[in-house]
XYZ file of C-alpha atoms in Angstrom:
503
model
C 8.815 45.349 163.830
C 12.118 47.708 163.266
C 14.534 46.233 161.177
C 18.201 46.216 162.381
C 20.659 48.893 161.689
C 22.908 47.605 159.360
C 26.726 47.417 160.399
C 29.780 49.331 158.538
C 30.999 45.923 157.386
C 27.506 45.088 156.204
C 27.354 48.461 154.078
C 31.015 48.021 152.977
C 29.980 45.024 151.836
C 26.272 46.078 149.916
C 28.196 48.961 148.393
C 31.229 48.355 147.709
C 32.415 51.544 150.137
C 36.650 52.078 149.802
C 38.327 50.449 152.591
C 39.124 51.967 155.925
C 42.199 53.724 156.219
C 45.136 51.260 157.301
C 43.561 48.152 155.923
C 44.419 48.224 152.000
C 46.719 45.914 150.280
C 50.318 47.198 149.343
C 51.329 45.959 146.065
C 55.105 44.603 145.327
C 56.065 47.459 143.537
C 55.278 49.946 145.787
C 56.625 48.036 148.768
C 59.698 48.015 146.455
C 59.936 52.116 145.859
C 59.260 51.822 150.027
C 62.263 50.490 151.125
C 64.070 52.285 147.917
C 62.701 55.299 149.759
C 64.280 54.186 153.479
C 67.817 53.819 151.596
C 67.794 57.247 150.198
C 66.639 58.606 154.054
C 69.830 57.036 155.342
C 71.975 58.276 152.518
C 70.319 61.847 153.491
C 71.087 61.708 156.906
C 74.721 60.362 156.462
C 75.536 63.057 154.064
C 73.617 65.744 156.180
C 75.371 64.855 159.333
C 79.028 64.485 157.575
C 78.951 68.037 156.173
C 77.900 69.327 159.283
C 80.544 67.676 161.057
C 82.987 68.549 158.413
C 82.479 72.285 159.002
C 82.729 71.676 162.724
C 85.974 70.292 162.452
C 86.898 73.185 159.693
C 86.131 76.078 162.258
C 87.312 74.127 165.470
C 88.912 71.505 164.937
C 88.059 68.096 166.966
C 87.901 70.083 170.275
C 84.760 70.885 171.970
C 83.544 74.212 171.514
C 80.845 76.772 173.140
C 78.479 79.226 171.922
C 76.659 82.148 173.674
C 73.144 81.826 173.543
C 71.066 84.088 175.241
C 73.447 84.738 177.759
C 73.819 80.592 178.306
C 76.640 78.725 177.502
C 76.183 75.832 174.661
C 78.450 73.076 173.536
C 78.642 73.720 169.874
C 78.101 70.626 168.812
C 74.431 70.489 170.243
C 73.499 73.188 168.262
C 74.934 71.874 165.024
C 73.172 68.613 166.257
C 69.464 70.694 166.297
C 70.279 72.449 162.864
C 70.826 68.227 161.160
C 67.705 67.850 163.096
C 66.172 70.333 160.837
C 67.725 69.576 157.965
C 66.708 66.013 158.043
C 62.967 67.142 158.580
C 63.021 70.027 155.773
C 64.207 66.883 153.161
C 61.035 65.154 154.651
C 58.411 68.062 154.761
C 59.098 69.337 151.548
C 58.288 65.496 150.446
C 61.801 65.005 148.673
C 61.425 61.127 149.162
C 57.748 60.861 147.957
C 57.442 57.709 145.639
C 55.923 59.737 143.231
C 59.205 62.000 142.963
C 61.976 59.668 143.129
C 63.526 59.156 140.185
C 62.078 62.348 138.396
C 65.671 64.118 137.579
C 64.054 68.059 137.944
C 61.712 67.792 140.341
C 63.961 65.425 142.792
C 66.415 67.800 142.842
C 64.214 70.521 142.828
C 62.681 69.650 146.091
C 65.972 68.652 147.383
C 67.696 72.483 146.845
C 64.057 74.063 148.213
C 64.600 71.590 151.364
C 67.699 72.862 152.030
C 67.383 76.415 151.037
C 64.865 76.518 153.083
C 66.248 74.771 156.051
C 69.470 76.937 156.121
C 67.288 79.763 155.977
C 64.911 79.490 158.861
C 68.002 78.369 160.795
C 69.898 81.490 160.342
C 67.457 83.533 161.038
C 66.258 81.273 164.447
C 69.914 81.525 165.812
C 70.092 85.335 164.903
C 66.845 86.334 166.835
C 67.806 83.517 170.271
C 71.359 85.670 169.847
C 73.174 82.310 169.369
C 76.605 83.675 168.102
C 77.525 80.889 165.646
C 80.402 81.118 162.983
C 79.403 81.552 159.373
C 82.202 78.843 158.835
C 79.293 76.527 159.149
C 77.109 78.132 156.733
C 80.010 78.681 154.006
C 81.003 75.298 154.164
C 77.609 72.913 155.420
C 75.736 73.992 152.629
C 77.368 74.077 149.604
C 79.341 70.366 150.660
C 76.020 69.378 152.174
C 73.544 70.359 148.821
C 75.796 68.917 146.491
C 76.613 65.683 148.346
C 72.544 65.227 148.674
C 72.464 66.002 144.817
C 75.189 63.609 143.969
C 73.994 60.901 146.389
C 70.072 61.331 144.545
C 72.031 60.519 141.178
C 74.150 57.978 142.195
C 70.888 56.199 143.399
C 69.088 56.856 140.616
C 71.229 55.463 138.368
C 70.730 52.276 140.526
C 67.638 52.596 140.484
C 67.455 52.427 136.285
C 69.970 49.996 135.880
C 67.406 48.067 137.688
C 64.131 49.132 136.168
C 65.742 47.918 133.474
C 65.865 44.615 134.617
C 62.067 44.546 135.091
C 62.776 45.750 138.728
C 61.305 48.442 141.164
C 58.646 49.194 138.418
C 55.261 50.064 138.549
C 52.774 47.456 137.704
C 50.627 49.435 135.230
C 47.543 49.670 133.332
C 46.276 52.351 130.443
C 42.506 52.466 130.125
C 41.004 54.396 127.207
C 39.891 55.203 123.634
C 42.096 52.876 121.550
C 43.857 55.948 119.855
C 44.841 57.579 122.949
C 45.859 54.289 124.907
C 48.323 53.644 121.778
C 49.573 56.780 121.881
C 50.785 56.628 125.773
C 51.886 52.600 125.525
C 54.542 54.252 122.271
C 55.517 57.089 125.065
C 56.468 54.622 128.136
C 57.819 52.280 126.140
C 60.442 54.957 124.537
C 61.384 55.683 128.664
C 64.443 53.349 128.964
C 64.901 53.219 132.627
C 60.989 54.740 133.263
C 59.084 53.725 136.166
C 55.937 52.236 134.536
C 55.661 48.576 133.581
C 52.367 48.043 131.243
C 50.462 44.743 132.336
C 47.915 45.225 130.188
C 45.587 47.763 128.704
C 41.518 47.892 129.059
C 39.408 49.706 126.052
C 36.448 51.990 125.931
C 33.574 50.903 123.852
C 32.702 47.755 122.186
C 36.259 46.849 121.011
C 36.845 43.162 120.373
C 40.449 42.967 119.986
C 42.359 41.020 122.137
C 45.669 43.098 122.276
C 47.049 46.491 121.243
C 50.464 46.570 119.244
C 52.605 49.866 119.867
C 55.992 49.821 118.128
C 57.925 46.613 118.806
C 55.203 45.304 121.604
C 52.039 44.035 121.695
C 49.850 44.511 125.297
C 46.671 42.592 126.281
C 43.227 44.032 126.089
C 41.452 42.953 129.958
C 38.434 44.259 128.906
C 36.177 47.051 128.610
C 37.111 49.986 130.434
C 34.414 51.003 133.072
C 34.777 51.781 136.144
C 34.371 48.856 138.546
C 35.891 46.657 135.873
C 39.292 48.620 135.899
C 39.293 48.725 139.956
C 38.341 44.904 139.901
C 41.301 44.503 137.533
C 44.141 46.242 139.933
C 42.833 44.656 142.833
C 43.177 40.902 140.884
C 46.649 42.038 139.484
C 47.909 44.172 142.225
C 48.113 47.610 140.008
C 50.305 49.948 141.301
C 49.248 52.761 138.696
C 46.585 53.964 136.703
C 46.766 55.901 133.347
C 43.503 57.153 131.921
C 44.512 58.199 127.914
C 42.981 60.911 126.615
C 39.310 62.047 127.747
C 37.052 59.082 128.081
C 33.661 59.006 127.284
C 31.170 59.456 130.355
C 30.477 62.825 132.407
C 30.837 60.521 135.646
C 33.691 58.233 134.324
C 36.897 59.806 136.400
C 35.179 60.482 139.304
C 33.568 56.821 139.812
C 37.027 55.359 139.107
C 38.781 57.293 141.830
C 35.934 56.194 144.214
C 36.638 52.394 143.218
C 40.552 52.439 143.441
C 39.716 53.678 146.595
C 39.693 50.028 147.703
C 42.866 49.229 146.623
C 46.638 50.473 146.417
C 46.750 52.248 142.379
C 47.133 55.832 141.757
C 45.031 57.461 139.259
C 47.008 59.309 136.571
C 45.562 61.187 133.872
C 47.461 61.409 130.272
C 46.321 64.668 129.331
C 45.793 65.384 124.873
C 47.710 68.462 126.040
C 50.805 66.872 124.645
C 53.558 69.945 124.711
C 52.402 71.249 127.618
C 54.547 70.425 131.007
C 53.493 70.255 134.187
C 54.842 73.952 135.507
C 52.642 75.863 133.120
C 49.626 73.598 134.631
C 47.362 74.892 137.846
C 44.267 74.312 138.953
C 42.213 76.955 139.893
C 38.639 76.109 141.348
C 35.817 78.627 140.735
C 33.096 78.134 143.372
C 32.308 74.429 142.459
C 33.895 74.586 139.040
C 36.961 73.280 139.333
C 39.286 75.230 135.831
C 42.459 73.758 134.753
C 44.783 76.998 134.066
C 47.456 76.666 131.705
C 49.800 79.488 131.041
C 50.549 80.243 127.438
C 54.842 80.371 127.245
C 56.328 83.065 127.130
C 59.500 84.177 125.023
C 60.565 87.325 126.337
C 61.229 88.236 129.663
C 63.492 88.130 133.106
C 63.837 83.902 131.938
C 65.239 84.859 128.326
C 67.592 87.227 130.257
C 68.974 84.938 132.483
C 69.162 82.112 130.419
C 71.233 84.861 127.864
C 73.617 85.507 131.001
C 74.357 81.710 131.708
C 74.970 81.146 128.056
C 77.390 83.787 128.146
C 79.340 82.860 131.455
C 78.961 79.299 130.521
C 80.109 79.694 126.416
C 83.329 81.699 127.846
C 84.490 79.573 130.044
C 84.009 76.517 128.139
C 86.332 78.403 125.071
C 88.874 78.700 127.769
C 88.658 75.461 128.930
C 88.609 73.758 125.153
C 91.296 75.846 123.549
C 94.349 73.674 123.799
C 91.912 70.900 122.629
C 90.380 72.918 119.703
C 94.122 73.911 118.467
C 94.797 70.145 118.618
C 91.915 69.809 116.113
C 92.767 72.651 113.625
C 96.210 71.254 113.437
C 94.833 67.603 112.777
C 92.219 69.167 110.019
C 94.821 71.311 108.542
C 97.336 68.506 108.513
C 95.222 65.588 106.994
C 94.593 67.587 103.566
C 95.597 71.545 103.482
C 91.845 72.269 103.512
C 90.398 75.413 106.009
C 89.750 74.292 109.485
C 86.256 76.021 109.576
C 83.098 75.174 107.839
C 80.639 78.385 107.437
C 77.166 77.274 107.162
C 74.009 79.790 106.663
C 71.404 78.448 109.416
C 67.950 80.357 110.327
C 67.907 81.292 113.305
C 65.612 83.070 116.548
C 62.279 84.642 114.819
C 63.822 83.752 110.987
C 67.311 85.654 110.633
C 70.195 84.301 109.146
C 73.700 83.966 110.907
C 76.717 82.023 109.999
C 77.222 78.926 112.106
C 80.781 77.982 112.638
C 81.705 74.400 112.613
C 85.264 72.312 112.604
C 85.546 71.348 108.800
C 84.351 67.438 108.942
C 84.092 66.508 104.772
C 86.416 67.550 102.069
C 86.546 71.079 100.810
C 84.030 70.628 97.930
C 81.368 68.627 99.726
C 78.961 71.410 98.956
C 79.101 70.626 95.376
C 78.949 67.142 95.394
C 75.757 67.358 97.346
C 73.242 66.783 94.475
C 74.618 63.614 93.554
C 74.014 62.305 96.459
C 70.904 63.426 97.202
C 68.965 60.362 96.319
C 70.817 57.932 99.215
C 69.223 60.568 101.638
C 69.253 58.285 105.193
C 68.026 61.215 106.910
C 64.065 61.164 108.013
C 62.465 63.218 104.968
C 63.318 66.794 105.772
C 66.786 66.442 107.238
C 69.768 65.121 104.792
C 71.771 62.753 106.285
C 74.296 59.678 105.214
C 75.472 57.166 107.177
C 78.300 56.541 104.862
C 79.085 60.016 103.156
C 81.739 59.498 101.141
C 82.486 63.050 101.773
C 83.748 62.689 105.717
C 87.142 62.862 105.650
C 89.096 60.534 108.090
C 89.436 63.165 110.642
C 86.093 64.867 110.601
C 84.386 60.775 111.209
C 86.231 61.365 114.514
C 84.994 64.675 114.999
C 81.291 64.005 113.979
C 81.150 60.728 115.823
C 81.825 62.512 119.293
C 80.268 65.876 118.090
C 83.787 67.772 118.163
C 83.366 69.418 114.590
C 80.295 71.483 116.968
C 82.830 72.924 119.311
C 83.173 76.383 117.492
C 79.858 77.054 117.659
C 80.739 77.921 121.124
C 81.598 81.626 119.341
C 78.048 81.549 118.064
C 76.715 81.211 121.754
C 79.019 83.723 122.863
C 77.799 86.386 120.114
C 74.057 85.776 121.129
C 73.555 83.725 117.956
C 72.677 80.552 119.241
C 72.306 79.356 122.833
C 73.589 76.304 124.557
C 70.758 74.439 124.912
C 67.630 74.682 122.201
C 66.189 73.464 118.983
C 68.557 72.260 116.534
C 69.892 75.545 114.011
C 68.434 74.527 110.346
C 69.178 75.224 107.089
C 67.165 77.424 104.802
C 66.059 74.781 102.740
C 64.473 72.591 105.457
C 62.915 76.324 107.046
C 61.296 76.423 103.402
C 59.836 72.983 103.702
C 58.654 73.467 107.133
C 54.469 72.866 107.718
C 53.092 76.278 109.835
C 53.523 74.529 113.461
C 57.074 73.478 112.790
C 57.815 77.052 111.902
C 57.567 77.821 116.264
C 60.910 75.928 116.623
C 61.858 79.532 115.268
C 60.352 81.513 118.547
C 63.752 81.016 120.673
C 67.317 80.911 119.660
C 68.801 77.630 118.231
C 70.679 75.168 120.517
C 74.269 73.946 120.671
C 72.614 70.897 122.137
C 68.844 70.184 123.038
C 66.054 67.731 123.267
C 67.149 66.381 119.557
C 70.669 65.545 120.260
C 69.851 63.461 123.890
C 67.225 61.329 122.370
C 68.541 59.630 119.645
C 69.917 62.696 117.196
C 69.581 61.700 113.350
C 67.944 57.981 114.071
C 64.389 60.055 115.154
C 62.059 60.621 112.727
C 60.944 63.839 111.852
C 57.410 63.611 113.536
C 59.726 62.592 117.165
C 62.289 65.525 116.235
C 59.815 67.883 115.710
C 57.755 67.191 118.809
C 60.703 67.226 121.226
C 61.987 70.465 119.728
C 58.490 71.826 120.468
C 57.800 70.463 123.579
C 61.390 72.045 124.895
C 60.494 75.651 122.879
C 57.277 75.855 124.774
C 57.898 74.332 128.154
C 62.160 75.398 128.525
C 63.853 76.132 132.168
C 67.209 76.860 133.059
C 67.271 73.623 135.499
C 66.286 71.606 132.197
C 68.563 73.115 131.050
C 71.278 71.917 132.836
C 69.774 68.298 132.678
C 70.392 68.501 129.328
C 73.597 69.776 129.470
C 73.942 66.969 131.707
C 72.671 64.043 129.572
C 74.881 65.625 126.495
C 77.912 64.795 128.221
C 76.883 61.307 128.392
C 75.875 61.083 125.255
C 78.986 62.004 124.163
C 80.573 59.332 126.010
C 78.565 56.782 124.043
C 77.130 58.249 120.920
C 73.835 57.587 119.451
C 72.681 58.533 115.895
C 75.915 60.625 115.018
C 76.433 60.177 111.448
C-alpha cells in the first residue's frame, strides 16, 4: 500500500521549514519604526509638494500657466504635478525610509540627496527630449528649497526619534549571541550609543558557559542560554526579537548559515559584528568568486582626489569662518589683554601630518608662566595616562575658564587650517612628548593632518580614556569622508552648546 503524500503544513511542521511569506509575526518594535516610517512619507511629500509649489508661484505667480509640449498645450501645473510624482517615488526607490536606515545620520541623508539628485536629473532630461519648454525657475528654486527642507525635516525627526529611544521607545528588542569576549565587547559599544536603536534583552553564549549574566560597564545582561542555532531562533520567537547580533566569529563551519534558515520563521534580522573593528562599512564589498563568496575590504587611502578636496573645503570653510569670527575674536584679545597685560596668543609645538612640527596658535587660557609651573603639577595629572589634564588648574586664568569651557581659546587655530597645517576636522594635534610615548599603532593617528575638531572632541573630549581616544581617532583616520565630515562639524556645534569633558 502507498503511503500518503505528506502536506506543506505537515512538512512545515516535521522540519521546522521558515514560514510562508505573509504569515510571520511583526514584533512591537518594528511595528513601531513602521508607522515612524509612514510619518516621515508624509513629511516627504508635504515638503516635496510645497517647494514645488513655491517655485510655481515664484515663476508665475498664482495664475494658471501653459507649457508647449510636443506641439500640445499643458497646464503647468500638471507637469509640476508628474515631476512630485517622481520625486516622491525616487525617495521610495532609492529606499530612503527603509527601517534599517532611519535614524543613521550619513547614510539617511545620503540616500535622501541621491533620491533627489537623481530625480531632478532624469526629469530634466525627460522634459528636454518630449520638448516640454519648462522654466529653469523651477529647477533653481525646487531643488535646493526642496533638498534641504527633506534634510531638515529627516533631522528634526530624528531628534524625535532619540529623545524617545531614550525613553526605552521605538527600540529594537535585541539579542548578542557569541564567544563571551566578543559579546562583551559589542554590549560596551551599544550601550555607549545614547539615543541608538538597539535595546539588549539578553545575551546567549557559545560553549559550556555557566554564568547566568554578562556585566559590561555599568549593566549587567542575562545569559538565555547556549548559543546554537535553533535555541537563538526559539528565543526571538518567545521574546519577539527584532534584531540579531552575532559577536565576533562563532565556532561552527555551518553556524551562520543554519541561524539565518531558523529566523526565517520569525521577524529578527541577522546582523553580524564583524572583529574588523576600524573598518566602516564603505571600504566593505562583497565580491563572490564562483561559489566562494570573498569579503573585499579596501585598504584607506591617504593621498588622492579625497585629500584634495577635503584641502579645498578646509580652505573655503577656514576663510570664511575668520571672517565671520573676527569681531568676536577681537572681543577676546581685548578681554585676555585686559584681565592681566599677558600676550593674547599661546604658541604651542604640536606634531603634526606624517611627524613634522608646526606651531599651533591658541587664545592664551592660563597665566603667562604656566609652562614652568608644569612640573609641579604633574603628579595631580586627571588626564587618562598619556594626555595631561586638570580639572582644577590653578593656572586658568578667569578669562581663559570661559574660553576653554566653550572651546574659544581654539578659535585661532583657524590660521593653522588656513596655512594647510591642520584641517578642520581630524585627530586631535599632540604634543611631542605624548608622540614619544606613543605604542607603534597609535603612531597612524600621524597619516592625515590634525583636526580643529574630530571624533575626540564629540564623544566626550578629556573624560575618554586613552584606549576610547585612541580608537576613535583611528577609526576616523582610516575610514574619513567629507559628509562625516560635516556630521562632525555638525555635532561640534552642539557640543559647544553644552560642553562635555572641557577642562
Amino acid at each position: 500500500m502507498t503511503a500518503a503524500t505528506p502536506s506543506w503544513a505537515e512538512l512545515e511542521a516535521r522540519f521546522d521549514l521558515p514560514v510562508r511569506s505573509g504569515t510571520a509575526s511583526t514584533t512591537p518594535g518594528r511595528r513601531a519604526m513602521r508607522r515612524y516610517a509612514g510619518a516621515l512619507m508624509l513629511t516627504d511629500c508635504g515638503v516635496v509638494l510645497a517647494s514645488l509649489g513655491l517655485a510655481t508661484i515664484v515663476r508665475f505667480g498664482t495664475d494658471d500657466a501653459a507649457l508647449e509640449v510636443s506641439g500640445l498645450r499643458v497646464n503647468y501645473w500638471i507637469v509640476v504635478g508628474l515631476i512630485a510624482v517622481s520625486w516622491i517615488a525616487g525617495l521610495a526607490a532609492i529606499r530612503t525610509r527603509d527601517i534599517r536606515v532611519i535614524g543613521s545620520e550619513p547614510t539617511e541623508y545620503r540616500r535622501v540627496t541621491n533620491a533627489t539628485a537623481v530625480s531632478f536629473g532624469l526629469d530634466a532630461i525627460t522634459l528636454l527630449v518630449i520638448g516640454a519648454d519648462i522654466s529653469r525657475v523651477l529647477f533653481l528654486v525646487a531643488f535646493p528649497v526642496g533638498l534641504a527642507g527633506l534634510l531638515l525635516s529627516r533631522r528634526l525627526w530624528r531628534a524625535w526619534l532619540i529623545s524617545r529611544r531614550r525613553r526605552g521607545r521605538n527600540t529594537l528588542a535585541t539579542l548578542v549571541v557569541g564567544p563571551r569576549h566578543d559579546v562583551k565587547r559589542v554590549l560596551i559599544t551599544l550601550a555607549g550609543l545614547h539615543g541608538g536603536p538597539y535595546e539588549t534583552v539578553g545575551v546567549m553564549l557559545e560553549g559550556e558557559d555557566e554564568t547566568q549574566e554578562v556585566r559590561a560597564g555599568q549593566r549587567s545582561f542575562p545569559v538565555l542560554g547556549k548559543a546554537t542555532s535553533s535555541a537563538v531562533a526559539a528565543e526571538a520567537r518567545a521574546r519577539g526579537i527584532d534584531a540579531v547580533i552575532v559577536a565576533g566569529q562563532p565556532h561552527g563551519r555551518t553556524f551562520l548559515r543554519d541561524l539565518g534558515w531558523s529566523l526565517e520563521r520569525t521577524d529578527a534580522e541577522m546582523l553580524i559584528a564583524s572583529r574588523l573593528l576600524n573598518v566602516a562599512g564603505p571600504r566593505i564589498h562583497i565580491r563572490p568568486v564562483e561559489n566562494l563568496p570573498l569579503m573585499h575590504v579596501e585598504l584607506p587611502s591617504y593621498e588622492g582626489g579625497k585629500h584634495l578636496l577635503k584641502r579645498a573645503f578646509d580652505i573655503a570653510a577656514s576663510a570664511l569662518a575668520l571672517a565671520l569670527y573676527a569681531p568676536a575674536m577681537l572681543v577676546i584679545a581685548v578681554a585676555i589683554k585686559v584681565s592681566d597685560g599677558g600676550p593674547v596668543f599661546f604658541h604651542q609645538a604640536r606634531v603634526g601630518r606624517n611627524g613634522s612640527l608646526f606651531s599651533m596658535i591658541k587664545f592664551r587660557s592660563m597665566v603667562p608662566d604656566a609652562e614652568t609651573a608644569l612640573a609641579a603639577l604633574a603628579d595631580g595629572n586627571d588626564g587618562n595616562g598619556v594626555l595631561f589634564k586638570l580639572r582644577d588648574d590653578p593656572r586658568v586664568t578667569r578669562v581663559g575658564r570661559v574660553l576653554r569651557k566653550y572651546s574659544l581659546d581654539e578659535l585661532p587655530q583657524l590660521l593653522n587650517v588656513l596655512v594647510g597645517e591642520m584641517s578642520l576636522v581630524g585627530p586631535r594635534p599632540p604634543l611631542i612628548d605624548e608622540v614619544n610615548k606613543y605604542e607603534v599603532h597609535v603612531l597612524r593617528r600621524l597619516y592625515i593632518k590634525p583636526g580643529l575638531t574630530g571624533m575626540w572632541q564629540i564623544s566626550g573630549r578629556s573624560d575618554l580614556t586613552w584606549e576610547e581616544s585612541v580608537r576613535l581617532d583611528l577609526y576616523y583616520v582610516e575610514n574619513w569622508s567629507l559628509t562625516g565630515d560635516l556630521l562632525i562639524l555638525w555635532r561640534t556645534v552642539k557640543v559647544l552648546l553644552r560642553p562635555v569633558g572641557a577642562y
